[in-house]
GROMACS .gro file of C-alpha atoms in nm:
model
  336
    1LYS     CA    1   9.888  10.126   6.635
    2ASN     CA    2   9.712   9.922   6.925
    3TYR     CA    3  10.015   9.774   7.071
    4PRO     CA    4  10.316  10.040   7.065
    5GLY     CA    5  10.629   9.897   7.252
    6ARG     CA    6  10.942   9.710   7.177
    7ARG     CA    7  10.790   9.410   7.018
    8LEU     CA    8  10.581   9.592   6.781
    9ASP     CA    9  10.912   9.823   6.675
   10VAL     CA   10  11.104   9.489   6.616
   11ILE     CA   11  10.834   9.374   6.359
   12LEU     CA   12  10.828   9.723   6.188
   13GLN     CA   13  11.213   9.721   6.156
   14HIS     CA   14  11.189   9.386   5.959
   15TYR     CA   15  10.884   9.449   5.770
   16PRO     CA   16  10.800   9.757   5.581
   17GLN     CA   17  10.433   9.880   5.666
   18ASN     CA   18  10.382   9.986   5.295
   19MET     CA   19  10.485   9.654   5.171
   20THR     CA   20  10.326   9.447   5.490
   21ASN     CA   21   9.973   9.326   5.569
   22TYR     CA   22   9.959   9.396   5.935
   23TRP     CA   23   9.615   9.240   6.018
   24PRO     CA   24   9.741   8.885   6.102
   25TYR     CA   25   9.978   9.025   6.342
   26LEU     CA   26   9.699   9.236   6.500
   27ARG     CA   27   9.468   8.925   6.520
   28LEU     CA   28   9.746   8.758   6.707
   29ARG     CA   29   9.820   9.013   6.942
   30ASN     CA   30   9.436   9.080   7.016
   31ASN     CA   31   9.403   8.684   7.060
   32GLU     CA   32   9.698   8.697   7.311
   33VAL     CA   33   9.556   8.961   7.535
   34LEU     CA   34   9.239   8.743   7.512
   35LEU     CA   35   9.369   8.438   7.611
   36ARG     CA   36   9.612   8.574   7.906
   37ARG     CA   37   9.280   8.769   8.048
   38GLN     CA   38   9.081   8.430   8.008
   39ALA     CA   39   9.339   8.246   8.197
   40TYR     CA   40   9.395   8.499   8.458
   41LYS     CA   41   9.015   8.505   8.527
   42ARG     CA   42   9.001   8.135   8.548
   43SER     CA   43   9.289   8.155   8.804
   44PHE     CA   44   9.248   8.155   9.170
   45LEU     CA   45   9.432   8.503   9.181
   46GLY     CA   46   9.183   8.646   8.921
   47ARG     CA   47   8.915   8.507   9.134
   48TYR     CA   48   9.054   8.668   9.452
   49THR     CA   49   9.117   9.004   9.313
   50ASP     CA   50   8.779   9.014   9.132
   51SER     CA   51   8.625   8.935   9.483
   52MET     CA   52   8.795   9.246   9.619
   53LEU     CA   53   8.705   9.446   9.306
   54TYR     CA   54   9.034   9.493   9.219
   55ASP     CA   55   9.196   9.529   8.873
   56PRO     CA   56   9.575   9.474   8.944
   57LEU     CA   57   9.728   9.572   8.593
   58HIS     CA   58   9.715   9.884   8.378
   59GLU     CA   59   9.545   9.778   8.029
   60HIS     CA   60   9.853   9.855   7.826
   61LEU     CA   61  10.034   9.562   8.023
   62TRP     CA   62   9.790   9.273   7.929
   63GLY     CA   63   9.969   9.316   7.570
   64SER     CA   64  10.321   9.281   7.724
   65PRO     CA   65  10.441   9.573   7.493
   66ASP     CA   66  10.823   9.525   7.527
   67ASP     CA   67  10.867   9.182   7.653
   68GLU     CA   68  10.640   8.853   7.641
   69LYS     CA   69  10.726   8.778   7.984
   70GLN     CA   70  10.579   9.110   8.141
   71VAL     CA   71  10.238   8.996   8.224
   72GLU     CA   72  10.379   8.684   8.399
   73ILE     CA   73  10.622   8.919   8.614
   74ALA     CA   74  10.319   9.136   8.682
   75LEU     CA   75  10.091   8.898   8.824
   76ARG     CA   76  10.343   8.701   9.009
   77PHE     CA   77  10.442   9.052   9.202
   78VAL     CA   78  10.055   9.100   9.240
   79LEU     CA   79  10.045   8.711   9.389
   80THR     CA   80  10.340   8.808   9.612
   81ARG     CA   81  10.189   9.102   9.735
   82MET     CA   82   9.882   8.906   9.812
   83TRP     CA   83  10.097   8.632  10.008
   84PHE     CA   84  10.245   8.871  10.254
   85SER     CA   85   9.907   9.030  10.331
   86VAL     CA   86   9.726   8.706  10.368
   87SER     CA   87  10.000   8.506  10.529
   88ILE     CA   88  10.195   8.747  10.730
   89GLY     CA   89   9.962   9.038  10.759
   90ALA     CA   90  10.241   9.270  10.604
   91TYR     CA   91  10.000   9.559  10.543
   92GLY     CA   92   9.876   9.589  10.911
   93HIS     CA   93   9.538   9.650  11.004
   94ASP     CA   94   9.472   9.734  10.656
   95SER     CA   95   9.430   9.408  10.487
   96SER     CA   96   9.345   9.521  10.122
   97ALA     CA   97   9.592   9.814  10.123
   98TRP     CA   98   9.778   9.608   9.846
   99THR     CA   99   9.475   9.640   9.634
  100LYS     CA  100   9.487  10.024   9.654
  101SER     CA  101   9.763  10.029   9.368
  102THR     CA  102   9.800   9.905   9.021
  103VAL     CA  103  10.116   9.771   8.851
  104LYS     CA  104  10.176  10.016   8.576
  105ASN     CA  105  10.485   9.879   8.421
  106VAL     CA  106  10.759   9.611   8.442
  107ARG     CA  107  11.089   9.569   8.264
  108GLU     CA  108  11.381   9.366   8.279
  109VAL     CA  109  11.714   9.496   8.457
  110VAL     CA  110  11.907   9.171   8.473
  111LYS     CA  111  11.830   8.924   8.235
  112ASP     CA  112  11.634   8.637   8.376
  113GLU     CA  113  11.674   8.744   8.753
  114ILE     CA  114  11.575   9.107   8.832
  115TRP     CA  115  11.302   9.328   8.732
  116GLN     CA  116  11.167   9.694   8.798
  117VAL     CA  117  10.815   9.700   8.896
  118ASP     CA  118  10.639  10.040   8.869
  119VAL     CA  119  10.325  10.082   9.079
  120GLN     CA  120  10.087  10.368   9.073
  121HIS     CA  121   9.879  10.464   9.365
  122SER     CA  122   9.635  10.767   9.309
  123SER     CA  123   9.902  11.022   9.140
  124ILE     CA  124  10.198  10.864   9.285
  125THR     CA  125  10.432  10.617   9.096
  126GLU     CA  126  10.671  10.396   9.294
  127ALA     CA  127  10.931  10.181   9.174
  128PHE     CA  128  11.083   9.852   9.286
  129TYR     CA  129  11.331   9.599   9.198
  130VAL     CA  130  11.224   9.258   9.255
  131LEU     CA  131  11.368   8.928   9.194
  132GLU     CA  132  11.203   8.747   8.870
  133ALA     CA  133  11.177   8.389   9.069
  134THR     CA  134  10.959   8.512   9.342
  135CYS     CA  135  10.899   8.882   9.302
  136GLU     CA  136  11.014   8.981   9.644
  137VAL     CA  137  11.114   9.336   9.643
  138ILE     CA  138  11.501   9.392   9.718
  139GLY     CA  139  11.469   9.763   9.713
  140HIS     CA  140  11.394  10.096   9.528
  141PRO     CA  141  11.605  10.178   9.180
  142PRO     CA  142  11.871  10.453   9.217
  143SER     CA  143  11.679  10.823   9.233
  144SER     CA  144  11.828  10.897   8.918
  145GLU     CA  145  11.614  10.594   8.767
  146GLN     CA  146  11.305  10.732   8.950
  147ASN     CA  147  11.257  11.034   8.794
  148GLN     CA  148  10.936  11.175   8.900
  149MET     CA  149  10.859  10.863   9.127
  150ALA     CA  150  10.811  10.864   9.480
  151ALA     CA  151  11.134  10.835   9.653
  152GLY     CA  152  11.184  10.512   9.866
  153HIS     CA  153  11.480  10.356  10.056
  154PRO     CA  154  11.794  10.321   9.857
  155LEU     CA  155  11.908  10.010   9.702
  156ARG     CA  156  12.112   9.819   9.920
  157ALA     CA  157  12.504   9.843   9.850
  158ASP     CA  158  12.550   9.473   9.781
  159TRP     CA  159  12.256   9.474   9.520
  160THR     CA  160  12.371   9.782   9.362
  161ALA     CA  161  12.713   9.610   9.308
  162TYR     CA  162  12.545   9.293   9.182
  163ILE     CA  163  12.338   9.458   8.926
  164SER     CA  164  12.612   9.674   8.796
  165GLU     CA  165  12.845   9.377   8.773
  166ARG     CA  166  12.579   9.167   8.589
  167LEU     CA  167  12.496   9.423   8.346
  168LEU     CA  168  12.885   9.468   8.266
  169SER     CA  169  12.925   9.093   8.221
  170HIS     CA  170  12.648   9.100   7.971
  171SER     CA  171  12.738   9.400   7.765
  172HIS     CA  172  13.107   9.305   7.750
  173LEU     CA  173  13.106   8.959   7.791
  174SER     CA  174  13.339   8.975   8.101
  175ALA     CA  175  13.582   8.661   8.108
  176ASP     CA  176  13.479   8.598   8.464
  177PRO     CA  177  13.145   8.712   8.493
  178GLY     CA  178  13.092   8.497   8.876
  179PRO     CA  179  12.794   8.261   8.918
  180CYS     CA  180  12.566   8.178   8.648
  181SER     CA  181  12.250   8.303   8.858
  182LEU     CA  182  12.172   8.421   9.205
  183LEU     CA  183  12.164   8.078   9.314
  184GLY     CA  184  12.539   8.086   9.328
  185TYR     CA  185  12.523   8.338   9.609
  186VAL     CA  186  12.312   8.108   9.841
  187LYS     CA  187  12.517   7.938  10.135
  188TRP     CA  188  12.396   7.626  10.275
  189SER     CA  189  12.554   7.400  10.537
  190ASN     CA  190  12.580   7.054  10.323
  191SER     CA  191  12.778   7.089  10.005
  192LYS     CA  192  12.827   6.726   9.988
  193ASP     CA  193  12.486   6.629   9.953
  194TYR     CA  194  12.317   6.908   9.816
  195HIS     CA  195  12.373   7.165   9.536
  196GLN     CA  196  12.267   7.517   9.581
  197GLY     CA  197  12.050   7.391   9.873
  198ILE     CA  198  11.906   7.112   9.645
  199SER     CA  199  11.938   6.714   9.726
  200LYS     CA  200  12.199   6.632   9.424
  201ALA     CA  201  12.044   6.256   9.413
  202TRP     CA  202  11.730   6.424   9.317
  203LEU     CA  203  11.851   6.677   9.071
  204HIS     CA  204  12.007   6.361   8.923
  205ARG     CA  205  11.696   6.158   8.900
  206VAL     CA  206  11.455   6.447   8.732
  207SER     CA  207  11.742   6.536   8.505
  208ASP     CA  208  11.570   6.244   8.292
  209CYS     CA  209  11.216   6.364   8.346
  210ASN     CA  210  11.225   6.613   8.044
  211ALA     CA  211  10.988   6.869   8.080
  212GLU     CA  212  10.811   6.799   8.421
  213GLY     CA  213  11.179   6.774   8.591
  214ILE     CA  214  11.263   7.097   8.439
  215THR     CA  215  10.936   7.243   8.585
  216LYS     CA  216  10.990   7.070   8.944
  217ARG     CA  217  11.359   7.194   8.921
  218GLY     CA  218  11.210   7.545   8.855
  219VAL     CA  219  10.979   7.510   9.158
  220ALA     CA  220  11.271   7.408   9.373
  221GLU     CA  221  11.463   7.697   9.271
  222LYS     CA  222  11.189   7.931   9.386
  223TYR     CA  223  11.136   7.763   9.698
  224ILE     CA  224  11.512   7.824   9.782
  225LEU     CA  225  11.495   8.196   9.718
  226ALA     CA  226  11.179   8.231   9.878
  227SER     CA  227  11.344   8.043  10.206
  228VAL     CA  228  11.673   8.205  10.250
  229VAL     CA  229  11.700   8.429  10.551
  230ALA     CA  230  11.490   8.760  10.502
  231ASN     CA  231  11.816   8.982  10.529
  232GLY     CA  232  11.971   8.824  10.244
  233ILE     CA  233  11.711   8.972  10.024
  234SER     CA  234  11.633   9.318  10.189
  235GLY     CA  235  11.683   9.514  10.519
  236ARG     CA  236  12.015   9.516  10.720
  237TRP     CA  237  12.307   9.336  10.542
  238MET     CA  238  12.431   9.051  10.723
  239SER     CA  239  12.705   8.807  10.699
  240THR     CA  240  12.643   8.440  10.672
  241GLY     CA  241  12.776   8.352  10.999
  242ALA     CA  242  12.557   8.654  11.151
  243MET     CA  243  12.255   8.514  11.004
  244ALA     CA  244  12.308   8.149  11.110
  245GLN     CA  245  12.387   8.268  11.440
  246GLU     CA  246  12.069   8.490  11.453
  247PHE     CA  247  11.835   8.214  11.309
  248ALA     CA  248  12.018   7.958  11.598
  249CYS     CA  249  11.941   8.240  11.850
  250SER     CA  250  12.328   8.246  11.939
  251PRO     CA  251  12.517   8.545  12.043
  252GLY     CA  252  12.764   8.678  11.770
  253ASN     CA  253  12.955   8.991  11.741
  254ASP     CA  254  12.890   9.019  11.356
  255THR     CA  255  12.538   9.098  11.335
  256PHE     CA  256  12.594   9.451  11.290
  257SER     CA  257  12.836   9.509  11.055
  258SER     CA  258  13.006   9.834  10.967
  259ARG     CA  259  13.282   9.732  10.753
  260THR     CA  260  13.370   9.969  10.477
  261THR     CA  261  13.506   9.693  10.231
  262ALA     CA  262  13.271   9.600   9.973
  263GLN     CA  263  12.994   9.369  10.054
  264LEU     CA  264  12.854   9.076   9.846
  265VAL     CA  265  12.496   8.955   9.784
  266ASN     CA  266  12.484   8.685  10.032
  267MET     CA  267  12.198   8.455  10.101
  268TYR     CA  268  12.157   8.218  10.415
  269LEU     CA  269  11.935   7.891  10.379
  270PRO     CA  270  11.869   7.706  10.674
  271ALA     CA  271  11.937   7.340  10.679
  272HIS     CA  272  11.570   7.269  10.737
  273HIS     CA  273  11.489   7.409  10.409
  274HIS     CA  274  11.710   7.235  10.193
  275VAL     CA  275  11.517   7.055   9.922
  276GLU     CA  276  11.503   6.668   9.902
  277SER     CA  277  11.233   6.661   9.615
  278ILE     CA  278  10.945   6.854   9.482
  279HIS     CA  279  10.624   6.648   9.400
  280PHE     CA  280  10.266   6.758   9.217
  281THR     CA  281  10.074   6.458   9.366
  282THR     CA  282   9.979   6.346   9.706
  283SER     CA  283  10.168   6.073   9.858
  284LYS     CA  284   9.896   5.839   9.728
  285GLY     CA  285   9.952   5.960   9.376
  286GLU     CA  286   9.641   6.186   9.335
  287ASP     CA  287   9.699   6.539   9.155
  288LEU     CA  288   9.766   6.832   9.341
  289HIS     CA  289   9.570   7.152   9.281
  290LEU     CA  290   9.775   7.302   8.960
  291ALA     CA  291   9.879   7.622   9.177
  292VAL     CA  292  10.017   7.386   9.451
  293ALA     CA  293  10.335   7.162   9.491
  294VAL     CA  294  10.473   6.982   9.808
  295VAL     CA  295  10.850   6.988   9.880
  296GLN     CA  296  11.017   6.747  10.092
  297THR     CA  297  11.284   6.898  10.357
  298PRO     CA  298  11.491   6.696  10.564
  299ALA     CA  299  11.255   6.743  10.856
  300ARG     CA  300  10.896   6.742  10.703
  301GLU     CA  301  10.676   6.848  10.381
  302TYR     CA  302  10.578   7.186  10.317
  303TYR     CA  303  10.272   7.308  10.099
  304ILE     CA  304  10.396   7.599   9.828
  305MET     CA  305  10.267   7.793   9.563
  306ARG     CA  306  10.428   7.667   9.212
  307GLU     CA  307  10.424   8.021   9.091
  308ASN     CA  308  10.700   8.201   9.363
  309GLY     CA  309  10.777   7.893   9.593
  310MET     CA  310  10.614   8.047   9.902
  311GLN     CA  311  10.454   7.841  10.209
  312VAL     CA  312  10.083   7.792  10.232
  313GLY     CA  313  10.091   7.490  10.460
  314CYS     CA  314  10.281   7.238  10.630
  315GLU     CA  315  10.293   6.840  10.664
  316GLU     CA  316  10.125   6.852  11.042
  317GLU     CA  317   9.853   7.107  10.971
  318GLY     CA  318   9.776   7.042  10.583
  319VAL     CA  319   9.713   7.356  10.347
  320ALA     CA  320   9.618   7.665  10.590
  321GLY     CA  321   9.259   7.692  10.605
  322VAL     CA  322   9.252   8.063  10.466
  323TRP     CA  323   9.482   7.936  10.134
  324GLN     CA  324   9.209   7.609  10.100
  325GLN     CA  325   8.931   7.897  10.090
  326ILE     CA  326   9.171   8.108   9.840
  327LEU     CA  327   9.291   7.823   9.614
  328ARG     CA  328   8.987   7.605   9.659
  329CYS     CA  329   9.151   7.299   9.764
  330ASP     CA  330   9.132   7.051  10.058
  331SER     CA  331   9.404   7.008  10.340
  332ILE     CA  332   9.625   6.812  10.133
  333GLY     CA  333   9.623   7.044   9.852
  334ARG     CA  334   9.387   6.850   9.609
  335ALA     CA  335   9.152   7.073   9.379
  336LEU     CA  336   8.790   7.100   9.486
   0.00000   0.00000   0.00000
């Protein structure tokens, strides 16, 4: 068995081994891995990791043994780690620290929303829970699920409750499962003109654009989750009011919460990150780099990565110089 895992198990359950020729299936899986590796090598992420002599995934992951989305999530996680290193210096003086560990495994925890990513560094394996849309870390799994893995900061109570409720609603088809996605927990200031932080008028326009409209809406949703105040994702839990006050540098008495009542997942989107529209071309109609999109907000335009919604430039300064080099694009996002 070259590709052990859930995907192969499902095939074996439906087609008896003693009555089935599995060579076509083996060729299919081999070709799948080949195409994924080739696409990765051609991408800016592949070029960048190659330049650092870094192989980000364990070999078996290229075959997506348990879920066809495993490679997609694993590489998005690597990309987000790279973004934090390049854009905000998240690893301090050692900017290459993120390349010293390898993604060992990924598995879906909450369908289409939250995944567990296992990362190996030397003989130590550390597990993270991440959002599917951005692969930003929300915390570590409960210690009972980490087994022999390195212990980390426990998952925040609101995320623990959210995951438990989601799993319960999926398994028991609860009559009141709550919002259909994490975007339902985003708070924004103008509900008249925006839905979950995205312009209602623009959503209506792109609803008629078929595949491109669906893709643009997906990028908009990633940008929303990438732009909420950081405490909505990880760190100390804060109420919407406290996050708004802190973001506006206003004094408030709700910043530190010691309440014992249940705290819900709560993400606050500042008004200047409301999405007016998403574009894959420049103002002159020229195609942007395939990894780049432009988001129009009420105040300005931002250049973002389509894959995780994170910012790589702004209207006034264009795409940041370091990202121009990595992506191989010019200051207005066109591929070179």
